[in-house]
C-alpha cells in the first residue's frame, strides 16, 4: 500500500513537472488534442472503429478527465495562463471568458456526453496572493459566455458570470452566478436580494423556437446597464419570452430587486 501511494505521488509530481516544462503554446496544443479526441469518439462509427472492442463513451470520459486534470495542473503551475490568448484552444471548441480585471477566467467545454440536453464541464481560474487556483464548477450543463467585475463600496470584488444551457431540443436556460475571492478562495456570493430571500444565482428557461419566431421579442439575455448599477432579468410566462424585465438595483454592496425600477 505504501509503495502504491509513493508511486502515485511520483506520477503526480512528474506530471506537474512535464506541464511546467511546456510552453503555454505546447500546453494549448495538448489540451486542444483532448477536445478533438472527444469530438472524434462522439461521432465515430463502426465502419472506422470496432466498437465491440472499444467502448465509445469510456473513451470520451477518459479524455474529459485528462483535459480537466491537465488544465487544473496547468493553472496551478503556470499562472500566466490566466491572461494568455489561447486562440487554438478556443478554435478547438473551448469557451474562455476573462473578467475585466484579469483576476478570474472561466473555461467551459462540451463534454460530448449529453444528448439534446448538452453537458458542459467548467473550471474557473482565479488569482490569489499566492498565485492562481482552479475551482471546478460542478453544476454541469451550463456554458459560461460572459463575466462582469463589480466593485463594492466596501472594496469587495464581485464577479457575475453569465451562462446558458441547452436543456432539451427547444428549452434554453440562461442565468447569472455571483462569485467573490475571499480568504484566497473563490466562493459563491449571495448578492441578489429580494424582500424575502438572498441568492447567488438567478436563472430562467424559455422556449427557443418560440423566441426565435416572435418578432416582438427584443432579446433573451441577462443584461447590465452601462454603469453596472442595474441588472435586467427577462420575465418568462410559461416557457414564452416577454419583453418585460425584472430589475435589480446595485446599492453599493448588493443587487436589490426593485419592482418600480426601469
Coordinates of C-alpha atoms in Angstrom, one line a residue:
X1 CA 0.0 0.0 0.0
X2 CA 2.8 2.4 0.9
X3 CA 4.6 1.6 -2.3
X4 CA 1.4 2.3 -4.4
X5 CA 1.0 5.7 -2.7
X6 CA 4.6 6.5 -3.3
X7 CA 4.3 5.6 -7.0
X8 CA 1.1 7.8 -7.3
X9 CA 2.9 10.8 -5.7
X10 CA 5.8 10.4 -8.1
X11 CA 3.5 10.2 -11.1
X12 CA 1.7 13.4 -10.0
X13 CA 4.9 15.2 -9.4
X14 CA 6.3 14.1 -12.7
X15 CA 3.1 15.2 -14.5
X16 CA 3.3 18.6 -12.9
X17 CA 7.0 18.9 -13.9
X18 CA 6.2 18.0 -17.5
X19 CA 3.4 20.6 -17.7
X20 CA 5.6 23.2 -16.1
X21 CA 8.4 22.4 -18.6
X22 CA 6.0 23.0 -21.5
X23 CA 5.4 26.4 -23.1
X24 CA 1.8 27.8 -23.0
X25 CA 1.6 27.1 -26.7
X26 CA 2.6 23.5 -26.3
X27 CA 0.2 23.0 -23.4
X28 CA -2.6 24.6 -25.5
X29 CA -2.0 22.2 -28.3
X30 CA -2.1 19.3 -25.9
X31 CA -5.5 20.4 -24.5
X32 CA -6.8 21.0 -28.0
X33 CA -6.0 17.4 -28.9
X34 CA -8.1 16.2 -26.0
X35 CA -11.1 18.2 -27.3
X36 CA -10.6 16.9 -30.8
X37 CA -10.4 13.3 -29.4
X38 CA -13.8 13.8 -27.5
X39 CA -15.4 15.0 -30.7
X40 CA -13.9 12.1 -32.6
X41 CA -15.2 9.5 -30.2
X42 CA -18.7 11.1 -30.0
X43 CA -19.2 10.8 -33.8
X44 CA -17.2 7.7 -34.5
X45 CA -18.9 4.8 -36.3
X46 CA -18.4 1.1 -36.5
X47 CA -17.0 1.4 -40.1
X48 CA -13.9 3.0 -38.8
X49 CA -13.6 1.6 -35.3
X50 CA -14.6 -1.8 -33.9
X51 CA -17.0 -0.6 -31.2
X52 CA -17.3 -4.2 -29.9
X53 CA -13.7 -4.0 -28.6
X54 CA -13.5 -0.3 -27.7
X55 CA -16.2 1.5 -25.5
X56 CA -17.1 4.8 -27.2
X57 CA -18.3 6.6 -24.1
X58 CA -15.5 5.3 -21.8
X59 CA -13.1 6.9 -24.3
X60 CA -15.0 10.2 -24.1
X61 CA -15.0 10.1 -20.3
X62 CA -11.2 9.3 -20.3
X63 CA -10.4 12.4 -22.5
X64 CA -12.6 14.6 -20.3
X65 CA -10.7 13.5 -17.2
X66 CA -7.4 14.1 -19.0
X67 CA -8.4 17.6 -20.0
X68 CA -9.7 18.5 -16.6
X69 CA -6.7 17.2 -14.8
X70 CA -4.3 18.8 -17.3
X71 CA -5.9 22.2 -17.2
X72 CA -6.0 22.2 -13.3
X73 CA -2.3 21.3 -13.2
X74 CA -1.5 24.0 -15.7
X75 CA -3.4 26.6 -13.7
X76 CA -1.5 25.6 -10.5
X77 CA 1.9 25.6 -12.1
X78 CA 1.7 28.3 -14.8
X79 CA -0.5 31.1 -13.5
X80 CA 0.3 33.2 -16.6
X81 CA -2.3 31.2 -18.5
X82 CA -4.8 33.5 -16.8
X83 CA -4.1 36.2 -19.4
X84 CA -2.9 34.0 -22.4
X85 CA -4.9 34.4 -25.6
X86 CA -5.4 30.6 -26.1
X87 CA -6.8 31.1 -29.6
X88 CA -6.0 27.5 -30.6
X89 CA -7.9 26.1 -27.6
X90 CA -10.9 28.3 -28.4
X91 CA -10.9 27.2 -32.1
X92 CA -11.0 23.6 -30.8
X93 CA -14.3 24.3 -29.0
X94 CA -13.5 25.6 -25.5
X95 CA -15.3 28.7 -24.4
X96 CA -13.0 31.1 -22.4
X97 CA -14.0 34.3 -20.8
X98 CA -12.0 36.6 -18.6
X99 CA -13.0 39.2 -16.0
X100 CA -12.1 42.8 -16.9
X101 CA -9.6 43.0 -14.0
X102 CA -7.9 39.7 -15.2
X103 CA -8.5 38.1 -11.8
X104 CA -11.0 35.4 -12.9
X105 CA -11.2 33.3 -16.0
X106 CA -13.8 30.7 -16.9
X107 CA -13.1 27.6 -19.1
X108 CA -16.2 25.7 -20.4
X109 CA -16.3 22.8 -22.8
X110 CA -18.9 20.4 -24.2
X111 CA -18.1 17.0 -22.7
X112 CA -19.8 15.3 -25.7
X113 CA -21.7 13.1 -23.3
X114 CA -25.1 14.8 -23.5
X115 CA -27.9 14.3 -25.9
X116 CA -30.5 17.0 -26.7
X117 CA -29.6 18.2 -23.1
X118 CA -26.0 19.3 -23.5
X119 CA -23.4 18.6 -20.8
X120 CA -20.6 21.1 -20.1
X121 CA -17.6 21.0 -17.8
X122 CA -16.4 24.2 -16.2
X123 CA -13.2 25.2 -14.5
X124 CA -12.7 28.6 -13.0
X125 CA -9.2 30.1 -12.6
X126 CA -8.8 32.9 -10.1
X127 CA -5.9 34.9 -8.7
X128 CA -4.8 34.8 -5.1
X129 CA -1.8 36.3 -3.2
X130 CA 0.0 33.0 -3.7
X131 CA -0.6 32.5 -7.5
X132 CA -3.7 31.2 -9.2
X133 CA -6.0 28.4 -8.2
X134 CA -8.6 26.2 -10.0
X135 CA -12.2 25.9 -8.9
X136 CA -14.4 23.3 -10.5
X137 CA -18.0 24.4 -11.1
X138 CA -19.8 21.1 -10.5
X139 CA -23.2 22.1 -11.9
X140 CA -22.9 20.5 -15.3
X141 CA -24.8 21.5 -18.4
X142 CA -24.0 25.2 -18.3
X143 CA -21.6 27.1 -20.5
X144 CA -20.3 30.5 -19.4
X145 CA -20.1 33.1 -22.1
X146 CA -19.5 36.4 -20.2
X147 CA -18.3 37.8 -16.9
X148 CA -18.5 41.2 -15.2
X149 CA -16.5 42.7 -12.4
X150 CA -18.5 44.6 -9.8
X151 CA -16.5 46.7 -7.2
X152 CA -18.5 47.3 -4.0
X153 CA -18.1 50.4 -1.7
X154 CA -16.6 48.1 0.9
X155 CA -13.8 47.3 -1.6
X156 CA -15.1 43.8 -2.1
X157 CA -14.8 42.5 -5.7
X158 CA -17.7 40.5 -7.1
X159 CA -17.8 38.6 -10.4
X160 CA -21.0 38.0 -12.2
X161 CA -20.7 35.0 -14.6
X162 CA -23.3 34.7 -17.3
X163 CA -24.2 31.3 -18.7
X164 CA -26.6 29.4 -20.9
X165 CA -27.6 25.8 -21.0
X166 CA -29.4 23.6 -23.6
X167 CA -32.0 21.6 -21.5
X168 CA -33.7 19.9 -24.5
X169 CA -34.2 20.4 -28.2
X170 CA -36.2 23.5 -27.6
X171 CA -35.7 24.5 -23.9
X172 CA -32.9 27.0 -23.1
X173 CA -31.8 28.1 -19.6
X174 CA -30.0 31.4 -19.0
X175 CA -28.5 32.5 -15.7
X176 CA -26.0 34.5 -13.7
X177 CA -23.8 33.3 -10.9
X178 CA -22.1 35.6 -8.5
X179 CA -18.7 34.8 -7.0
X180 CA -16.2 36.5 -4.7
X181 CA -12.5 35.8 -4.0
X182 CA -12.2 35.8 -0.2
X183 CA -9.6 34.3 2.1
X184 CA -7.7 33.1 -1.0
X185 CA -10.7 31.1 -2.1
X186 CA -13.4 31.5 -4.8
X187 CA -16.8 31.4 -3.2
X188 CA -20.5 31.9 -4.2
X189 CA -21.6 35.4 -3.3
X190 CA -25.2 36.0 -2.1
X191 CA -25.6 39.4 -3.5
X192 CA -29.0 39.1 -5.2
X193 CA -31.7 40.3 -2.7
X194 CA -35.5 40.2 -2.7
X195 CA -37.6 41.2 0.3
X196 CA -37.7 37.5 1.5
X197 CA -34.5 35.8 0.2
X198 CA -30.9 36.2 -0.9
X199 CA -29.3 34.3 -3.8
X200 CA -26.0 33.7 -5.5
X201 CA -27.7 32.6 -8.8
X202 CA -30.6 33.8 -10.8
X203 CA -31.9 31.7 -13.8
X204 CA -34.8 31.3 -16.1
X205 CA -35.7 29.0 -19.0
X206 CA -37.7 29.6 -22.2
X207 CA -38.8 28.0 -25.5
X208 CA -36.0 28.8 -28.0
X209 CA -38.1 28.3 -31.1
X210 CA -40.9 30.5 -29.9
X211 CA -38.5 33.3 -29.0
X212 CA -36.8 33.0 -32.4
X213 CA -40.0 33.2 -34.3
X214 CA -41.5 36.0 -32.3
X215 CA -40.7 39.3 -34.0
X216 CA -41.7 41.3 -30.9
X217 CA -39.1 39.7 -28.6
X218 CA -36.2 42.1 -28.5
X219 CA -33.7 39.9 -26.6
X220 CA -33.4 36.8 -24.4
X221 CA -30.2 37.6 -22.5
X222 CA -29.5 38.9 -19.0
X223 CA -28.1 42.4 -19.2
X224 CA -26.4 45.0 -17.1
X225 CA -26.7 48.8 -17.6
X226 CA -23.7 50.6 -18.9
X227 CA -22.9 51.9 -15.4
X228 CA -23.4 48.3 -13.9
X229 CA -26.0 49.7 -11.5
X230 CA -28.9 47.8 -12.8
X231 CA -29.3 44.1 -13.6
X232 CA -32.1 43.1 -16.0
X233 CA -33.6 39.6 -15.9
X234 CA -36.2 38.7 -18.6
X235 CA -39.7 37.7 -17.4
X236 CA -40.9 34.4 -18.7
X237 CA -44.6 33.4 -18.9
X238 CA -44.9 29.7 -19.2
X239 CA -42.0 28.9 -21.5
X240 CA -42.6 32.1 -23.5
X241 CA -40.1 35.0 -23.5
X242 CA -41.6 38.5 -22.9
X243 CA -40.1 42.0 -23.3
X244 CA -40.6 42.8 -19.7
X245 CA -37.7 42.6 -17.2
X246 CA -37.1 42.2 -13.5
X247 CA -34.7 44.9 -12.3
X248 CA -32.2 44.5 -9.6
X249 CA -30.5 47.8 -8.5
X250 CA -27.0 47.8 -7.1
X251 CA -26.9 49.7 -3.8
X252 CA -23.2 49.7 -3.4
X253 CA -23.0 46.3 -1.8
X254 CA -25.7 44.1 -3.3
X255 CA -28.3 43.9 -6.1
X256 CA -31.7 44.5 -4.7
X257 CA -34.9 43.7 -6.6
X258 CA -36.9 46.9 -7.3
X259 CA -40.3 46.5 -8.8
X260 CA -40.5 50.2 -9.6
X261 CA -37.2 50.4 -11.4
X262 CA -36.9 50.5 -15.2

